[in-house]
Amino acid sequence: SQLEEARYLHSKGITVLLVDFRGCGKSSGNKTTIGYYEAIDVKSVYEWVKRRFPDSSIILFGQSMGAAAILRATAKFDIHPDGIIIESVFDNLRKTIENRFDAIGFPTFPSANLMIMWAKILYKINVNEHNPVDYATHIDCPILVMHGKQDSRAKVDEGLSVYEHIASRNKKWVVFDGLGHESLIKGATIEWRQVMDDYVNAFNERKK
């Protein structure tokens, strides 16, 4: 849930639209694809907002799977957000699957390979092609990338790799010490708010 983040952004005068991906919250469906098909949801919502509010600036904000979906949607579909904010992003799907097995004490081999094979058969996902680190090379808008230093699911070096591959010259990388794969606003409220304020203020200045 991003309710706390949404409340804070709304307090800064930003109109916020919260979206449940397919298979999440109250949306239809019963499966998730860690950002692969969720990118279509990002595209659909972006296009709806663009039609409804054609003169408004659009900033896409996503965490973990949401971050991967945003990067994929921007790279693979014809959408052009004015800004992007992402947290806890992984660099490629194979690695994040291995990390999750490792985090719960399961051997990554053959567990990860079996899940990857299952994803290909059941969900028709090209796992080797779902790499946010590659999508990053298509990002040319102002982007803020935040990460927990102790994240065991999407490790900090993965987030840094995505950041380093971002094409945009207007990018910022922020690491929160002591935090893992969790809500960064809850774990480091004051620091998170300051980082977000800096991004929003700079964004508004560029729009003047």
Coordinates of N, CA and C in Angstrom, one line a residue:
S1 N 0.8 -1.2 0.0 CA 0.0 0.0 0.0 C 0.9 1.2 0.0
Q2 N 0.4 2.2 -0.7 CA 1.2 3.5 -0.8 C 0.3 4.6 -0.2
L3 N -0.5 4.3 0.7 CA -1.4 5.4 1.3 C -0.6 6.5 2.0
E4 N 0.4 6.1 2.8 CA 1.1 7.1 3.5 C 1.9 8.0 2.5
E5 N 2.5 7.4 1.5 CA 3.2 8.2 0.5 C 2.2 9.1 -0.2
A6 N 1.0 8.6 -0.5 CA 0.0 9.4 -1.3 C -0.5 10.6 -0.4
R7 N -0.7 10.3 0.9 CA -1.1 11.4 1.8 C -0.1 12.5 1.8
Y8 N 1.2 12.1 1.9 CA 2.2 13.2 2.0 C 2.3 14.0 0.7
L9 N 2.3 13.3 -0.5 CA 2.3 14.0 -1.7 C 1.1 14.9 -1.9
H10 N -0.1 14.4 -1.5 CA -1.3 15.2 -1.6 C -1.2 16.4 -0.7
S11 N -0.5 16.3 0.4 CA -0.4 17.5 1.3 C 0.5 18.5 0.6
K12 N 1.3 18.2 -0.4 CA 2.1 19.1 -1.1 C 1.4 19.7 -2.3
G13 N 0.1 19.4 -2.4 CA -0.6 19.9 -3.6 C -0.6 19.1 -4.8
I14 N -0.2 17.9 -4.7 CA -0.1 17.0 -5.9 C -1.3 16.1 -5.9
T15 N -2.0 16.0 -7.0 CA -3.1 15.1 -7.2 C -2.6 13.7 -7.4
V16 N -3.1 12.8 -6.6 CA -2.6 11.4 -6.6 C -3.6 10.4 -7.1
L17 N -3.2 9.5 -8.0 CA -4.1 8.4 -8.4 C -3.5 7.1 -8.0
L18 N -4.1 6.4 -7.1 CA -3.6 5.1 -6.6 C -4.2 4.0 -7.5
V19 N -3.4 3.0 -7.8 CA -3.8 1.9 -8.7 C -3.4 0.6 -8.1
D20 N -4.4 -0.4 -8.1 CA -4.0 -1.8 -7.8 C -3.7 -2.5 -9.1
F21 N -2.6 -3.1 -9.2 CA -2.3 -3.9 -10.3 C -3.2 -5.1 -10.4
R22 N -3.2 -5.7 -11.6 CA -4.0 -7.0 -11.8 C -3.5 -8.0 -10.7
G23 N -4.5 -8.7 -10.2 CA -4.3 -9.7 -9.2 C -3.9 -9.1 -7.8
C24 N -4.0 -7.8 -7.6 CA -3.6 -7.2 -6.4 C -4.8 -6.3 -5.9
G25 N -4.9 -6.2 -4.5 CA -5.9 -5.4 -4.0 C -7.3 -5.8 -4.4
K26 N -8.1 -4.9 -4.9 CA -9.4 -5.2 -5.4 C -9.5 -5.3 -6.9
S27 N -8.4 -5.4 -7.6 CA -8.4 -5.6 -9.0 C -8.7 -7.0 -9.4
S28 N -9.2 -7.2 -10.6 CA -9.5 -8.6 -11.0 C -8.2 -9.4 -11.3
G29 N -8.3 -10.7 -11.5 CA -7.2 -11.5 -11.7 C -6.7 -12.2 -10.5
N30 N -5.9 -13.2 -10.6 CA -5.3 -13.9 -9.5 C -3.9 -14.2 -9.6
K31 N -3.1 -13.5 -10.4 CA -1.7 -13.7 -10.6 C -1.0 -12.4 -10.8
T32 N 0.3 -12.4 -10.4 CA 1.1 -11.3 -10.7 C 2.4 -11.8 -11.4
T33 N 3.0 -10.8 -12.1 CA 4.1 -11.2 -13.0 C 5.4 -10.3 -12.7
I34 N 5.4 -9.8 -11.5 CA 6.6 -9.0 -11.0 C 6.9 -7.9 -12.0
G35 N 5.9 -7.3 -12.6 CA 6.1 -6.1 -13.4 C 6.1 -6.3 -14.9
Y36 N 6.0 -7.6 -15.3 CA 6.0 -7.9 -16.8 C 4.7 -7.4 -17.4
Y37 N 3.6 -8.1 -17.1 CA 2.3 -7.7 -17.6 C 1.8 -6.5 -16.9
E38 N 2.2 -6.2 -15.7 CA 1.8 -5.0 -15.0 C 2.2 -3.7 -15.7
A39 N 3.2 -3.8 -16.5 CA 3.6 -2.7 -17.4 C 2.4 -2.2 -18.3
I40 N 1.6 -3.2 -18.7 CA 0.4 -2.8 -19.5 C -0.6 -2.0 -18.7
D41 N -0.7 -2.4 -17.4 CA -1.6 -1.6 -16.5 C -1.0 -0.2 -16.3
V42 N 0.3 0.0 -16.2 CA 0.9 1.3 -16.1 C 0.5 2.1 -17.4
K43 N 0.7 1.5 -18.5 CA 0.4 2.2 -19.8 C -1.1 2.6 -19.9
S44 N -2.0 1.7 -19.5 CA -3.4 2.0 -19.5 C -3.8 3.2 -18.6
V45 N -3.2 3.2 -17.4 CA -3.5 4.3 -16.5 C -2.9 5.6 -17.0
Y46 N -1.7 5.5 -17.5 CA -1.0 6.7 -18.0 C -1.9 7.3 -19.1
E47 N -2.3 6.5 -20.1 CA -3.1 7.0 -21.2 C -4.5 7.5 -20.7
W48 N -5.1 6.9 -19.7 CA -6.3 7.4 -19.2 C -6.2 8.8 -18.6
V49 N -5.1 9.0 -17.8 CA -4.9 10.3 -17.2 C -4.5 11.3 -18.3
K50 N -3.8 10.9 -19.3 CA -3.4 11.8 -20.4 C -4.6 12.3 -21.1
R51 N -5.6 11.4 -21.3 CA -6.8 11.8 -22.0 C -7.7 12.7 -21.1
R52 N -7.7 12.4 -19.9 CA -8.6 13.1 -18.9 C -8.1 14.5 -18.6
F53 N -6.7 14.5 -18.4 CA -6.1 15.8 -18.0 C -4.9 16.1 -18.9
P54 N -5.2 16.4 -20.1 CA -4.1 16.5 -21.2 C -3.0 17.6 -20.8
D55 N -3.3 18.6 -20.0 CA -2.3 19.6 -19.8 C -1.6 19.4 -18.5
S56 N -1.9 18.3 -17.8 CA -1.2 18.0 -16.5 C 0.1 17.3 -16.7
S57 N 1.0 17.6 -15.8 CA 2.3 16.8 -15.7 C 2.0 15.5 -15.0
I58 N 2.7 14.4 -15.5 CA 2.5 13.1 -14.9 C 3.8 12.5 -14.4
I59 N 3.8 12.2 -13.1 CA 4.9 11.6 -12.4 C 4.5 10.2 -12.0
L60 N 5.2 9.2 -12.5 CA 4.9 7.8 -12.1 C 5.8 7.4 -10.9
F61 N 5.1 6.8 -9.9 CA 5.8 6.4 -8.7 C 5.4 4.9 -8.4
G62 N 6.5 4.1 -8.2 CA 6.3 2.7 -7.9 C 7.4 2.1 -7.1
Q63 N 7.0 1.1 -6.3 CA 7.9 0.4 -5.4 C 8.0 -1.0 -5.8
S64 N 9.3 -1.6 -5.8 CA 9.5 -3.0 -6.1 C 8.9 -3.4 -7.4
M65 N 7.9 -4.2 -7.4 CA 7.3 -4.7 -8.7 C 6.7 -3.5 -9.4
G66 N 6.2 -2.5 -8.7 CA 5.7 -1.3 -9.4 C 6.8 -0.5 -10.1
A67 N 8.0 -0.5 -9.5 CA 9.1 0.2 -10.1 C 9.5 -0.5 -11.4
A68 N 9.5 -1.8 -11.4 CA 9.9 -2.6 -12.6 C 8.8 -2.4 -13.7
A69 N 7.6 -2.3 -13.3 CA 6.5 -2.1 -14.2 C 6.6 -0.8 -14.9
I70 N 6.9 0.2 -14.1 CA 7.0 1.6 -14.7 C 8.2 1.7 -15.7
L71 N 9.3 1.1 -15.3 CA 10.5 1.1 -16.2 C 10.2 0.4 -17.5
R72 N 9.5 -0.8 -17.4 CA 9.2 -1.6 -18.5 C 8.2 -0.8 -19.4
A73 N 7.2 -0.2 -18.8 CA 6.1 0.5 -19.6 C 6.7 1.6 -20.3
T74 N 7.6 2.4 -19.7 CA 8.2 3.5 -20.3 C 9.2 3.1 -21.4
A75 N 9.9 2.0 -21.3 CA 10.8 1.5 -22.3 C 10.1 0.8 -23.5
K76 N 9.0 0.1 -23.2 CA 8.4 -0.8 -24.2 C 7.2 -0.2 -24.9
F77 N 6.6 0.8 -24.3 CA 5.4 1.4 -24.8 C 5.6 2.9 -25.1
D78 N 4.7 3.4 -25.9 CA 4.9 4.8 -26.3 C 4.3 5.8 -25.2
I79 N 4.9 5.8 -24.0 CA 4.4 6.7 -23.0 C 5.6 7.6 -22.6
H80 N 5.3 8.8 -22.2 CA 6.4 9.7 -21.9 C 6.1 10.5 -20.6
P81 N 6.3 9.9 -19.4 CA 6.0 10.6 -18.2 C 6.9 11.8 -18.0
D82 N 6.4 12.8 -17.3 CA 7.3 14.0 -17.0 C 8.3 13.7 -15.9
G83 N 8.1 12.7 -15.2 CA 9.0 12.3 -14.1 C 8.7 10.9 -13.6
I84 N 9.7 10.3 -12.9 CA 9.6 9.0 -12.4 C 10.2 8.9 -11.0
I85 N 9.5 8.3 -10.1 CA 10.1 8.0 -8.7 C 10.0 6.5 -8.5
I86 N 11.1 5.8 -8.2 CA 11.0 4.4 -7.9 C 11.8 4.1 -6.6
E87 N 11.3 3.0 -6.0 CA 11.9 2.5 -4.8 C 12.2 1.0 -4.9
S88 N 13.3 0.5 -4.4 CA 13.5 -0.9 -4.2 C 13.4 -1.7 -5.5
V89 N 14.0 -1.2 -6.5 CA 13.9 -1.9 -7.8 C 15.0 -3.0 -8.0
F90 N 14.6 -4.1 -8.6 CA 15.6 -5.1 -8.9 C 16.2 -4.9 -10.3
D91 N 17.3 -5.5 -10.6 CA 17.9 -5.3 -11.9 C 17.5 -6.3 -13.0
N92 N 17.3 -7.5 -12.6 CA 16.7 -8.5 -13.6 C 15.9 -9.6 -12.8
L93 N 15.0 -10.1 -13.5 CA 14.0 -11.0 -12.9 C 14.6 -12.3 -12.3
R94 N 15.6 -12.9 -13.1 CA 16.2 -14.1 -12.6 C 16.9 -13.9 -11.2
K95 N 17.6 -12.7 -11.1 CA 18.3 -12.5 -9.8 C 17.3 -12.2 -8.7
T96 N 16.2 -11.5 -8.9 CA 15.3 -11.3 -7.8 C 14.6 -12.5 -7.4
I97 N 14.3 -13.5 -8.3 CA 13.8 -14.8 -7.9 C 14.8 -15.5 -7.0
E98 N 16.0 -15.5 -7.4 CA 17.1 -16.2 -6.6 C 17.2 -15.5 -5.2
N99 N 17.1 -14.2 -5.2 CA 17.2 -13.5 -3.9 C 16.1 -13.9 -3.0
R100 N 14.9 -14.1 -3.5 CA 13.7 -14.4 -2.7 C 13.8 -15.8 -2.1
F101 N 14.3 -16.7 -2.9 CA 14.5 -18.1 -2.4 C 15.6 -18.1 -1.3
D102 N 16.7 -17.3 -1.6 CA 17.8 -17.2 -0.6 C 17.3 -16.6 0.7
A103 N 16.4 -15.6 0.6 CA 15.9 -14.9 1.8 C 15.1 -15.8 2.8
I104 N 14.5 -16.9 2.2 CA 13.7 -17.8 3.0 C 14.4 -19.1 3.3
G105 N 15.7 -19.1 2.9 CA 16.5 -20.3 3.2 C 16.4 -21.5 2.3
F106 N 15.8 -21.3 1.1 CA 15.7 -22.3 0.1 C 16.9 -22.2 -0.8
P107 N 17.4 -23.4 -1.3 CA 18.5 -23.3 -2.2 C 18.0 -22.7 -3.5
T108 N 18.8 -21.8 -4.0 CA 18.4 -21.1 -5.3 C 18.5 -22.0 -6.5
F109 N 19.3 -23.1 -6.4 CA 19.3 -24.1 -7.4 C 18.8 -25.4 -6.8
P110 N 17.8 -26.1 -7.4 CA 17.2 -25.8 -8.7 C 15.9 -24.9 -8.5
S111 N 15.6 -24.4 -7.3 CA 14.3 -23.8 -7.1 C 14.0 -22.6 -8.0
A112 N 15.0 -21.8 -8.2 CA 14.8 -20.6 -9.1 C 14.6 -21.0 -10.5
N113 N 15.4 -22.0 -11.0 CA 15.2 -22.5 -12.4 C 13.8 -23.1 -12.6
L114 N 13.3 -23.8 -11.6 CA 12.0 -24.4 -11.7 C 10.9 -23.3 -11.8
M115 N 11.1 -22.3 -11.0 CA 10.1 -21.2 -11.0 C 10.2 -20.5 -12.3
I116 N 11.4 -20.3 -12.9 CA 11.5 -19.6 -14.1 C 10.9 -20.4 -15.3
M117 N 11.1 -21.7 -15.2 CA 10.5 -22.6 -16.2 C 8.9 -22.5 -16.1
W118 N 8.4 -22.5 -14.9 CA 7.0 -22.4 -14.6 C 6.4 -21.1 -15.2
A119 N 7.2 -20.0 -15.0 CA 6.7 -18.7 -15.4 C 6.6 -18.7 -17.0
K120 N 7.6 -19.3 -17.6 CA 7.6 -19.4 -19.1 C 6.4 -20.1 -19.6
I121 N 6.1 -21.3 -19.0 CA 5.0 -22.1 -19.4 C 3.7 -21.6 -19.1
L122 N 3.5 -21.2 -17.8 CA 2.2 -20.8 -17.3 C 1.8 -19.3 -17.7
Y123 N 2.8 -18.4 -17.6 CA 2.5 -17.0 -17.8 C 3.0 -16.5 -19.1
K124 N 3.8 -17.3 -19.8 CA 4.4 -16.9 -21.1 C 5.2 -15.6 -20.9
I125 N 6.1 -15.7 -19.9 CA 7.0 -14.6 -19.6 C 8.4 -15.0 -20.1
N126 N 9.0 -14.1 -20.8 CA 10.4 -14.3 -21.2 C 11.3 -13.7 -20.1
V127 N 11.6 -14.6 -19.1 CA 12.3 -14.1 -17.9 C 13.6 -13.4 -18.2
N128 N 14.3 -13.9 -19.2 CA 15.6 -13.4 -19.5 C 15.5 -12.0 -20.2
E129 N 14.3 -11.6 -20.6 CA 14.1 -10.3 -21.2 C 13.5 -9.3 -20.2
H130 N 13.1 -9.7 -19.0 CA 12.5 -8.8 -18.1 C 13.6 -8.2 -17.1
N131 N 14.3 -7.2 -17.7 CA 15.4 -6.7 -16.9 C 15.3 -5.2 -16.8
P132 N 14.9 -4.7 -15.6 CA 14.8 -3.2 -15.4 C 16.2 -2.5 -15.8
V133 N 17.3 -3.2 -15.6 CA 18.6 -2.6 -15.9 C 18.6 -2.2 -17.4
D134 N 18.0 -3.0 -18.2 CA 17.9 -2.7 -19.7 C 16.9 -1.6 -20.0
Y135 N 15.8 -1.7 -19.3 CA 14.7 -0.7 -19.5 C 15.3 0.7 -19.2
A136 N 16.2 0.8 -18.2 CA 16.7 2.1 -17.7 C 17.4 2.9 -18.8
T137 N 17.9 2.2 -19.8 CA 18.6 2.9 -20.9 C 17.7 3.7 -21.7
H138 N 16.4 3.5 -21.6 CA 15.4 4.3 -22.3 C 14.8 5.4 -21.6
I139 N 15.1 5.6 -20.3 CA 14.5 6.6 -19.4 C 15.2 7.9 -19.7
D140 N 14.5 9.0 -20.1 CA 15.1 10.3 -20.3 C 14.4 11.4 -19.6
C141 N 13.6 11.1 -18.6 CA 12.9 12.1 -17.8 C 13.6 12.2 -16.5
P142 N 13.3 13.3 -15.7 CA 13.9 13.4 -14.3 C 13.4 12.2 -13.5
I143 N 14.4 11.5 -12.8 CA 14.0 10.3 -12.1 C 14.7 10.3 -10.8
L144 N 14.0 9.8 -9.7 CA 14.5 9.6 -8.4 C 14.5 8.2 -8.1
V145 N 15.7 7.6 -7.7 CA 15.8 6.2 -7.4 C 16.2 6.1 -5.9
M146 N 15.3 5.4 -5.1 CA 15.6 5.2 -3.7 C 15.7 3.7 -3.3
H147 N 16.5 3.4 -2.3 CA 16.8 2.0 -2.0 C 17.2 1.9 -0.6
G148 N 16.7 0.7 0.0 CA 17.2 0.4 1.4 C 18.5 -0.3 1.3
K149 N 19.5 0.1 2.1 CA 20.8 -0.5 2.0 C 20.9 -1.9 2.4
Q150 N 20.0 -2.4 3.3 CA 20.0 -3.8 3.7 C 18.9 -4.6 3.0
D151 N 18.4 -4.2 1.9 CA 17.4 -4.9 1.1 C 18.0 -6.3 0.7
S152 N 17.3 -7.3 1.0 CA 17.7 -8.7 0.7 C 17.0 -9.2 -0.5
R153 N 15.9 -8.6 -0.9 CA 15.1 -9.1 -2.1 C 15.6 -8.4 -3.4
A154 N 15.8 -7.1 -3.3 CA 16.4 -6.4 -4.4 C 17.6 -5.7 -3.8
K155 N 18.7 -6.3 -4.0 CA 19.9 -5.8 -3.2 C 20.3 -4.4 -3.7
V156 N 21.0 -3.7 -2.8 CA 21.3 -2.3 -3.1 C 22.2 -2.2 -4.4
D157 N 23.1 -3.1 -4.6 CA 23.9 -3.1 -5.8 C 23.0 -3.2 -7.1
E158 N 21.9 -3.9 -7.0 CA 21.0 -4.1 -8.1 C 20.3 -2.7 -8.4
G159 N 19.9 -2.0 -7.4 CA 19.3 -0.7 -7.6 C 20.3 0.3 -8.1
L160 N 21.5 0.2 -7.7 CA 22.6 1.1 -8.2 C 22.9 0.8 -9.6
S161 N 22.8 -0.5 -10.0 CA 23.1 -0.8 -11.4 C 22.0 -0.2 -12.3
V162 N 20.7 -0.3 -11.9 CA 19.6 0.3 -12.6 C 19.9 1.8 -12.7
Y163 N 20.2 2.4 -11.6 CA 20.4 3.9 -11.6 C 21.5 4.2 -12.6
E164 N 22.6 3.5 -12.6 CA 23.8 3.8 -13.4 C 23.5 3.7 -14.9
H165 N 22.5 2.8 -15.3 CA 22.1 2.6 -16.7 C 21.1 3.6 -17.2
I166 N 20.5 4.4 -16.3 CA 19.5 5.3 -16.7 C 20.0 6.4 -17.6
A167 N 19.4 6.6 -18.8 CA 19.9 7.5 -19.8 C 19.8 8.9 -19.4
S168 N 18.8 9.3 -18.6 CA 18.5 10.7 -18.2 C 19.7 11.3 -17.5
R169 N 20.1 12.5 -17.8 CA 21.1 13.2 -17.1 C 20.6 13.8 -15.8
N170 N 19.2 13.8 -15.7 CA 18.6 14.4 -14.5 C 18.1 13.2 -13.6
K171 N 19.0 12.7 -12.9 CA 18.7 11.5 -12.0 C 19.3 11.7 -10.7
K172 N 18.7 11.0 -9.7 CA 19.3 11.1 -8.3 C 19.1 9.7 -7.6
W173 N 20.2 9.3 -6.9 CA 20.2 8.1 -6.2 C 20.3 8.3 -4.7
V174 N 19.4 7.7 -4.0 CA 19.4 7.9 -2.5 C 19.3 6.5 -1.8
V175 N 20.2 6.3 -0.9 CA 20.2 5.0 -0.1 C 19.9 5.3 1.3
F176 N 19.0 4.5 1.9 CA 18.6 4.6 3.3 C 19.2 3.5 4.1
D177 N 20.1 3.9 4.9 CA 20.9 2.9 5.8 C 19.9 2.3 6.8
G178 N 20.1 1.0 7.0 CA 19.3 0.3 8.0 C 18.0 -0.2 7.6
L179 N 17.6 0.1 6.3 CA 16.3 -0.3 5.8 C 16.5 -1.5 4.8
G180 N 15.4 -2.3 4.7 CA 15.4 -3.4 3.8 C 14.4 -3.2 2.7
H181 N 13.7 -4.3 2.3 CA 12.7 -4.3 1.3 C 11.4 -3.9 2.0
E182 N 11.2 -2.7 2.3 CA 10.1 -2.2 3.1 C 9.7 -0.8 2.7
S183 N 8.7 -0.3 3.4 CA 8.2 1.1 3.2 C 9.3 2.0 3.7
L184 N 9.9 2.8 2.8 CA 11.0 3.7 3.1 C 10.4 4.9 3.9
I185 N 9.2 5.3 3.6 CA 8.7 6.5 4.3 C 8.4 6.1 5.8
K186 N 8.1 4.9 6.0 CA 7.8 4.5 7.4 C 9.1 4.2 8.2
G187 N 10.1 3.7 7.5 CA 11.4 3.4 8.1 C 12.3 4.6 8.3
A188 N 12.1 5.6 7.5 CA 13.0 6.8 7.6 C 12.1 8.1 7.2
T189 N 11.1 8.3 8.0 CA 10.1 9.3 7.6 C 10.7 10.7 7.3
I190 N 11.5 11.2 8.2 CA 12.0 12.6 8.0 C 12.9 12.6 6.7
E191 N 13.8 11.7 6.6 CA 14.8 11.7 5.5 C 14.0 11.5 4.1
W192 N 13.0 10.6 4.1 CA 12.3 10.3 2.9 C 11.5 11.6 2.5
R193 N 10.9 12.2 3.4 CA 10.1 13.4 3.1 C 11.0 14.5 2.5
Q194 N 12.2 14.7 3.1 CA 13.2 15.7 2.6 C 13.6 15.4 1.2
V195 N 13.9 14.1 0.9 CA 14.3 13.7 -0.4 C 13.2 14.0 -1.4
M196 N 12.0 13.6 -1.0 CA 10.8 13.8 -1.9 C 10.5 15.3 -2.1
D197 N 10.7 16.1 -1.1 CA 10.5 17.6 -1.2 C 11.5 18.1 -2.2
D198 N 12.7 17.7 -2.1 CA 13.8 18.2 -3.0 C 13.4 17.8 -4.5
Y199 N 12.9 16.6 -4.7 CA 12.6 16.2 -6.0 C 11.4 17.0 -6.6
V200 N 10.4 17.1 -5.8 CA 9.2 17.9 -6.2 C 9.5 19.3 -6.4
N201 N 10.3 19.9 -5.6 CA 10.6 21.3 -5.7 C 11.4 21.6 -7.0
A202 N 12.4 20.7 -7.2 CA 13.2 20.8 -8.5 C 12.3 20.6 -9.7
F203 N 11.4 19.6 -9.6 CA 10.5 19.4 -10.7 C 9.6 20.6 -11.0
N204 N 9.1 21.2 -10.0 CA 8.3 22.4 -10.2 C 9.1 23.6 -10.8
E205 N 10.3 23.7 -10.4 CA 11.2 24.8 -10.9 C 11.4 24.6 -12.4
R206 N 11.6 23.4 -12.8 CA 11.8 23.1 -14.2 C 10.6 23.4 -15.0
K207 N 9.4 23.3 -14.4 CA 8.2 23.5 -15.2 C 7.8 24.9 -15.3
K208 N 8.5 25.8 -14.6 CA 8.1 27.2 -14.6 C 8.6 27.9 -16.0

